[in-house]
């Protein structure tokens, strides 16, 4: 029997249109790849820094978007993404510059996941080469097996409909590291 995945997207909604979106990406198997929480603050490791760099490059690659608040957590990533202008025609693209033919949320996230996975695996392969016959100079981050997936298959998105929702989501993103310790304590209690 084949497993049919039900789409979590809003049926009939055009995810390339102008709007604001709250995005959540999770690491495969809830692995803590990107750093750790210390005293309510997220401390990024080298992989977390790659995520940050690639996310901040996103509006340079797709000039029709801008970024809102975001947080990289040990095992997931939250962000607010603004599509400031809908691009529908090929004539709107800058010539001789790589761009996805689609400017949907899905295409943006696919490009981000692809770029981060590529960079992490490239970084990791360099670490493995340096570790052979020598020591790794970053002991807190052990190499990730090259067969391991970084990101969970899908992502979650919510259309931000008004200023109140935007403000609440922004505060949720800001407070995420502070709530991490409390959440972990509650989960371990049961």
Short mmCIF file of C-alpha atoms in Angstrom, two decimals:
data_model
loop_
_atom_site.label_atom_id
_atom_site.label_comp_id
_atom_site.label_asym_id
_atom_site.label_seq_id
_atom_site.Cartn_x
_atom_site.Cartn_y
_atom_site.Cartn_z
CA UNK A 1 0.00 0.00 0.00
CA UNK A 2 1.42 3.39 -0.99
CA UNK A 3 1.50 6.16 1.56
CA UNK A 4 -0.33 9.24 0.23
CA UNK A 5 0.88 12.49 1.74
CA UNK A 6 -1.84 15.05 2.30
CA UNK A 7 -0.79 18.57 1.36
CA UNK A 8 -0.61 21.04 4.24
CA UNK A 9 -0.88 24.01 1.86
CA UNK A 10 -4.00 26.14 1.57
CA UNK A 11 -5.90 24.79 -1.43
CA UNK A 12 -6.13 27.24 -4.32
CA UNK A 13 -3.84 29.81 -2.69
CA UNK A 14 -1.13 31.40 -4.86
CA UNK A 15 2.05 31.17 -2.76
CA UNK A 16 3.91 33.51 -5.11
CA UNK A 17 1.61 36.47 -4.44
CA UNK A 18 2.53 39.46 -2.34
CA UNK A 19 2.20 38.64 1.35
CA UNK A 20 3.86 37.79 4.63
CA UNK A 21 4.56 34.22 5.65
CA UNK A 22 5.72 32.55 8.87
CA UNK A 23 8.00 29.63 8.02
CA UNK A 24 9.28 26.76 10.16
CA UNK A 25 11.87 24.23 8.99
CA UNK A 26 12.84 21.26 11.17
CA UNK A 27 16.01 19.21 11.21
CA UNK A 28 15.73 15.56 10.22
CA UNK A 29 14.89 13.41 13.27
CA UNK A 30 15.07 16.52 15.52
CA UNK A 31 18.86 16.43 15.42
CA UNK A 32 20.59 19.36 17.14
CA UNK A 33 22.79 20.48 14.25
CA UNK A 34 22.97 24.27 14.59
CA UNK A 35 24.23 25.05 18.09
CA UNK A 36 22.92 25.14 21.62
CA UNK A 37 20.90 27.24 24.03
CA UNK A 38 22.88 28.77 26.91
CA UNK A 39 21.14 30.94 29.49
CA UNK A 40 18.21 31.60 27.15
CA UNK A 41 20.43 32.59 24.21
CA UNK A 42 21.07 30.66 21.01
CA UNK A 43 24.78 30.07 20.44
CA UNK A 44 25.35 29.14 16.80
CA UNK A 45 28.01 26.62 15.83
CA UNK A 46 29.62 26.55 12.36
CA UNK A 47 26.56 24.91 10.83
CA UNK A 48 24.26 27.47 12.43
CA UNK A 49 26.44 30.21 10.95
CA UNK A 50 25.99 28.62 7.50
CA UNK A 51 22.20 28.71 7.98
CA UNK A 52 22.39 32.38 9.01
CA UNK A 53 24.57 33.36 6.04
CA UNK A 54 22.38 31.57 3.51
CA UNK A 55 19.14 32.99 4.94
CA UNK A 56 20.53 36.52 4.85
CA UNK A 57 21.56 35.98 1.19
CA UNK A 58 17.98 35.10 0.23
CA UNK A 59 16.84 38.67 -0.63
CA UNK A 60 20.01 39.17 -2.68
CA UNK A 61 19.08 36.17 -4.82
CA UNK A 62 15.37 36.98 -4.99
CA UNK A 63 15.04 40.74 -5.04
CA UNK A 64 11.25 40.63 -4.70
CA UNK A 65 11.44 39.43 -1.07
CA UNK A 66 12.56 40.81 2.27
CA UNK A 67 13.15 39.19 5.62
CA UNK A 68 11.45 39.72 8.93
CA UNK A 69 12.49 38.30 12.28
CA UNK A 70 14.10 34.87 12.32
CA UNK A 71 15.73 32.49 14.77
CA UNK A 72 17.98 29.51 14.22
CA UNK A 73 17.41 26.97 16.99
CA UNK A 74 19.41 23.78 17.66
CA UNK A 75 16.92 21.61 15.75
CA UNK A 76 14.70 24.00 13.80
CA UNK A 77 14.44 27.40 12.13
CA UNK A 78 11.66 30.02 12.30
CA UNK A 79 11.41 33.01 9.99
CA UNK A 80 9.07 35.66 8.69
CA UNK A 81 9.34 36.08 4.95
CA UNK A 82 7.84 38.99 2.98
CA UNK A 83 7.03 38.65 -0.70
CA UNK A 84 7.03 42.33 -1.57
CA UNK A 85 6.23 41.95 -5.25
CA UNK A 86 4.81 39.06 -7.23
CA UNK A 87 6.94 38.03 -10.19
CA UNK A 88 4.97 36.25 -12.85
CA UNK A 89 6.75 36.87 -16.15
CA UNK A 90 10.17 35.75 -17.34
CA UNK A 91 10.85 39.33 -18.46
CA UNK A 92 10.95 40.33 -14.77
CA UNK A 93 14.13 38.30 -14.20
CA UNK A 94 17.62 39.78 -14.34
CA UNK A 95 19.46 38.30 -17.34
CA UNK A 96 22.56 36.12 -16.78
CA UNK A 97 21.68 35.57 -13.13
CA UNK A 98 20.55 32.20 -11.81
CA UNK A 99 17.00 32.30 -10.52
CA UNK A 100 14.36 29.71 -9.96
CA UNK A 101 11.60 29.86 -12.58
CA UNK A 102 9.12 29.90 -9.72
CA UNK A 103 8.92 32.48 -6.96
CA UNK A 104 6.59 30.60 -4.68
CA UNK A 105 7.29 30.03 -1.00
CA UNK A 106 8.02 26.40 -1.93
CA UNK A 107 10.69 27.44 -4.45
CA UNK A 108 12.28 29.85 -1.99
CA UNK A 109 12.43 27.21 0.75
CA UNK A 110 13.66 24.54 -1.69
CA UNK A 111 16.49 26.85 -2.79
CA UNK A 112 17.41 27.68 0.81
CA UNK A 113 17.38 24.05 1.90
CA UNK A 114 19.45 23.04 -1.12
CA UNK A 115 22.04 25.78 -0.58
CA UNK A 116 22.40 25.06 3.14
CA UNK A 117 22.61 21.31 2.64
CA UNK A 118 25.27 21.74 -0.06
CA UNK A 119 27.36 24.06 2.12
CA UNK A 120 27.02 21.92 5.24
CA UNK A 121 28.05 18.76 3.39
CA UNK A 122 30.97 20.59 1.77
CA UNK A 123 32.05 21.96 5.16
CA UNK A 124 31.63 18.53 6.71
CA UNK A 125 33.67 16.74 4.03
CA UNK A 126 36.51 19.19 4.68
CA UNK A 127 36.30 18.41 8.39
CA UNK A 128 36.45 14.67 7.69
CA UNK A 129 39.55 15.16 5.51
CA UNK A 130 41.25 17.30 8.18
CA UNK A 131 40.33 14.76 10.89
CA UNK A 132 42.08 11.87 9.14
CA UNK A 133 45.51 11.47 10.75
CA UNK A 134 45.10 14.69 12.75
CA UNK A 135 42.75 16.23 15.26
CA UNK A 136 39.70 18.32 14.50
CA UNK A 137 40.25 21.89 15.66
CA UNK A 138 36.54 22.31 16.53
CA UNK A 139 35.84 19.56 19.04
CA UNK A 140 32.30 20.68 19.90
CA UNK A 141 31.10 19.80 16.41
CA UNK A 142 31.67 16.26 15.25
CA UNK A 143 31.38 15.49 11.53
CA UNK A 144 27.89 14.65 10.27
CA UNK A 145 27.75 11.42 8.26
CA UNK A 146 27.48 12.41 4.58
CA UNK A 147 24.42 10.15 4.18
CA UNK A 148 22.47 11.97 6.91
CA UNK A 149 19.78 14.40 5.84
CA UNK A 150 19.91 17.88 7.35
CA UNK A 151 16.30 18.97 6.85
CA UNK A 152 13.00 17.23 7.36
CA UNK A 153 11.21 16.68 4.05
CA UNK A 154 8.58 19.41 4.25
CA UNK A 155 8.18 22.75 5.99
CA UNK A 156 5.39 24.56 7.80
CA UNK A 157 4.05 27.89 6.71
CA UNK A 158 1.36 30.21 7.92
CA UNK A 159 0.01 33.20 6.05
CA UNK A 160 0.31 36.27 8.29
CA UNK A 161 -2.97 38.12 7.84
CA UNK A 162 -2.68 41.25 10.01
CA UNK A 163 -0.39 43.38 12.18
CA UNK A 164 -1.49 41.72 15.43
CA UNK A 165 -0.55 38.28 14.09
CA UNK A 166 2.73 39.68 12.76
CA UNK A 167 3.60 41.16 16.16
CA UNK A 168 2.68 37.93 17.99
CA UNK A 169 4.78 35.79 15.64
CA UNK A 170 7.72 38.19 15.89
CA UNK A 171 7.57 37.98 19.69
CA UNK A 172 7.30 34.18 19.51
CA UNK A 173 10.46 34.08 17.37
CA UNK A 174 12.34 36.41 19.74
CA UNK A 175 11.27 34.43 22.83
CA UNK A 176 11.97 30.98 21.36
CA UNK A 177 15.44 30.51 22.93
CA UNK A 178 14.20 31.65 26.36
CA UNK A 179 11.37 29.09 26.28
CA UNK A 180 13.68 26.26 25.15
CA UNK A 181 14.91 25.28 28.62
CA UNK A 182 11.40 25.33 30.10
CA UNK A 183 10.07 23.24 27.21
CA UNK A 184 12.86 20.65 27.61
CA UNK A 185 12.21 20.40 31.38
CA UNK A 186 8.48 19.87 30.80
CA UNK A 187 9.08 17.21 28.15
CA UNK A 188 11.50 15.29 30.38
CA UNK A 189 9.03 15.24 33.25
CA UNK A 190 6.61 12.82 31.53
#
